[in-house]
Coordinates of N, CA and C in Angstrom, one line a residue:
M78 N -5.9 -2.7 10.0 CA -6.0 -4.2 10.0 C -5.7 -4.6 11.5
K79 N -6.3 -5.7 11.8 CA -6.1 -6.3 13.1 C -4.8 -7.0 13.1
A80 N -4.1 -6.9 14.3 CA -2.8 -7.5 14.3 C -2.5 -8.1 15.7
E81 N -1.6 -9.0 15.8 CA -1.1 -9.5 17.1 C 0.3 -9.9 17.0
K82 N 1.1 -9.4 17.9 CA 2.6 -9.7 18.0 C 3.3 -9.3 16.7
G83 N 2.9 -8.2 16.1 CA 3.6 -7.7 14.9 C 3.2 -8.3 13.6
K84 N 2.2 -9.2 13.7 CA 1.7 -9.8 12.4 C 0.3 -9.5 12.2
L85 N -0.1 -9.3 11.0 CA -1.5 -9.0 10.6 C -2.3 -10.3 10.4
F86 N -3.6 -10.2 10.6 CA -4.4 -11.4 10.4 C -4.7 -11.5 8.9
G87 N -4.6 -10.5 8.1 CA -4.8 -10.5 6.7 C -3.6 -9.8 6.0
S88 N -3.5 -9.9 4.7 CA -2.4 -9.2 4.0 C -2.8 -7.8 3.6
V89 N -1.8 -6.9 3.6 CA -2.0 -5.6 2.9 C -1.5 -5.8 1.5
T90 N -2.3 -5.4 0.5 CA -2.1 -5.6 -0.9 C -2.1 -4.2 -1.6
A91 N -1.7 -4.3 -2.9 CA -1.8 -3.1 -3.8 C -3.2 -2.5 -3.8
K92 N -4.2 -3.3 -3.7 CA -5.6 -2.8 -3.7 C -5.8 -1.9 -2.4
D93 N -5.3 -2.4 -1.3 CA -5.4 -1.6 -0.1 C -4.7 -0.3 -0.2
I94 N -3.5 -0.3 -0.8 CA -2.8 1.0 -1.0 C -3.6 1.9 -1.9
A95 N -4.1 1.4 -3.0 CA -4.9 2.2 -3.9 C -6.2 2.8 -3.2
V96 N -6.8 2.0 -2.4 CA -8.0 2.5 -1.7 C -7.6 3.6 -0.7
S97 N -6.5 3.4 0.0 CA -6.1 4.4 0.9 C -5.7 5.7 0.2
L98 N -5.1 5.6 -0.9 CA -4.7 6.8 -1.7 C -6.0 7.5 -2.2
K99 N -7.0 6.8 -2.6 CA -8.2 7.4 -3.1 C -8.9 8.1 -2.0
K100 N -8.9 7.6 -0.8 CA -9.5 8.3 0.4 C -8.8 9.6 0.6
E101 N -7.5 9.7 0.2 CA -6.8 11.0 0.4 C -6.9 11.9 -0.8
G102 N -7.7 11.5 -1.8 CA -8.0 12.4 -2.9 C -7.1 12.1 -4.2
F103 N -6.4 11.0 -4.2 CA -5.5 10.6 -5.3 C -6.3 9.6 -6.2
D104 N -6.3 9.9 -7.5 CA -7.0 8.9 -8.4 C -6.0 7.9 -8.9
I105 N -5.8 6.9 -8.1 CA -4.8 5.8 -8.4 C -5.5 4.5 -8.5
S106 N -5.3 3.8 -9.6 CA -5.9 2.4 -9.7 C -5.0 1.4 -9.1
E107 N -5.6 0.3 -8.7 CA -4.8 -0.9 -8.2 C -3.7 -1.3 -9.1
K108 N -4.0 -1.3 -10.4 CA -3.0 -1.7 -11.4 C -1.8 -0.8 -11.5
S109 N -1.9 0.4 -11.0 CA -0.8 1.4 -11.0 C 0.1 1.2 -9.8
V110 N -0.3 0.4 -8.8 CA 0.4 0.3 -7.6 C 1.3 -1.0 -7.6
E111 N 2.5 -0.9 -7.4 CA 3.4 -2.1 -7.4 C 3.8 -2.3 -5.9
F112 N 3.3 -3.4 -5.3 CA 3.5 -3.6 -3.9 C 3.4 -5.1 -3.6
K113 N 4.4 -5.6 -3.0 CA 4.4 -7.0 -2.6 C 3.5 -7.2 -1.4
P114 N 2.5 -8.1 -1.4 CA 1.6 -8.2 -0.3 C 2.4 -8.6 1.0
T115 N 2.0 -8.1 2.1 CA 2.7 -8.3 3.4 C 1.8 -8.5 4.5
K116 N 2.2 -9.3 5.5 CA 1.4 -9.5 6.8 C 2.2 -8.9 7.9
E117 N 3.2 -8.1 7.7 CA 4.0 -7.5 8.7 C 3.7 -6.0 8.9
L118 N 3.8 -5.6 10.2 CA 3.6 -4.2 10.5 C 4.9 -3.4 10.2
G119 N 4.8 -2.1 10.0 CA 6.0 -1.3 9.8 C 6.0 -0.5 8.6
E120 N 7.2 0.0 8.2 CA 7.3 0.8 7.0 C 7.7 -0.1 5.8
K121 N 7.0 0.1 4.7 CA 7.3 -0.6 3.5 C 7.4 0.4 2.3
E122 N 8.0 0.0 1.2 CA 8.1 0.9 0.0 C 7.1 0.4 -1.0
S123 N 6.5 1.3 -1.8 CA 5.6 1.0 -2.9 C 6.0 1.9 -4.1
T124 N 5.8 1.4 -5.3 CA 6.0 2.2 -6.5 C 4.7 2.5 -7.1
I125 N 4.4 3.7 -7.5 CA 3.2 4.1 -8.2 C 3.7 4.4 -9.7
M126 N 3.0 3.7 -10.6 CA 3.3 3.9 -12.1 C 2.3 4.8 -12.7
F127 N 2.8 5.8 -13.4 CA 2.0 6.8 -14.1 C 2.2 6.6 -15.6
E128 N 1.5 7.4 -16.4 CA 1.7 7.4 -17.8 C 3.0 7.9 -18.2
F129 N 3.5 7.6 -19.4 CA 4.7 8.1 -20.0 C 5.9 7.6 -19.2
G130 N 5.8 6.5 -18.5 CA 7.0 5.9 -17.8 C 7.3 6.6 -16.6
I131 N 6.5 7.5 -16.1 CA 6.8 8.2 -14.8 C 6.4 7.3 -13.6
T132 N 7.3 7.2 -12.6 CA 7.0 6.4 -11.4 C 7.3 7.3 -10.2
A133 N 6.7 6.9 -9.1 CA 6.9 7.6 -7.8 C 7.1 6.5 -6.8
R134 N 8.0 6.6 -5.9 CA 8.2 5.7 -4.8 C 7.6 6.4 -3.6
I135 N 6.8 5.6 -2.8 CA 6.2 6.1 -1.6 C 6.5 5.2 -0.5
S136 N 6.4 5.7 0.7 CA 6.6 5.0 1.9 C 5.2 4.7 2.5
V137 N 5.0 3.4 2.8 CA 3.7 2.9 3.3 C 3.9 2.5 4.8
S138 N 3.1 3.1 5.7 CA 3.2 2.8 7.1 C 2.0 1.9 7.4
I139 N 2.4 0.7 7.8 CA 1.3 -0.3 8.2 C 1.3 -0.4 9.7
K140 N 0.1 -0.1 10.2 CA -0.1 -0.1 11.7 C -1.3 -0.9 12.0
A141 N -1.3 -1.4 13.2 CA -2.5 -2.2 13.7 C -3.6 -1.2 14.1
E142 N -4.8 -1.7 14.1 CA -6.0 -0.8 14.5 C -6.2 -0.9 16.0

């Protein structure tokens, strides 16, 4: 995403996380990703929800292009 002075011009959302994970070979839907939209660069936490109540916490690194 484009950024200036530590702020993004658009928000990073659960959909963006799901798309990035799919590019890495993970079959994750947007509905499975719990992530509060942000416009800030840096490290953020996200929770991925799987079947049978299984969850995984991941670290998301948001960087400017």
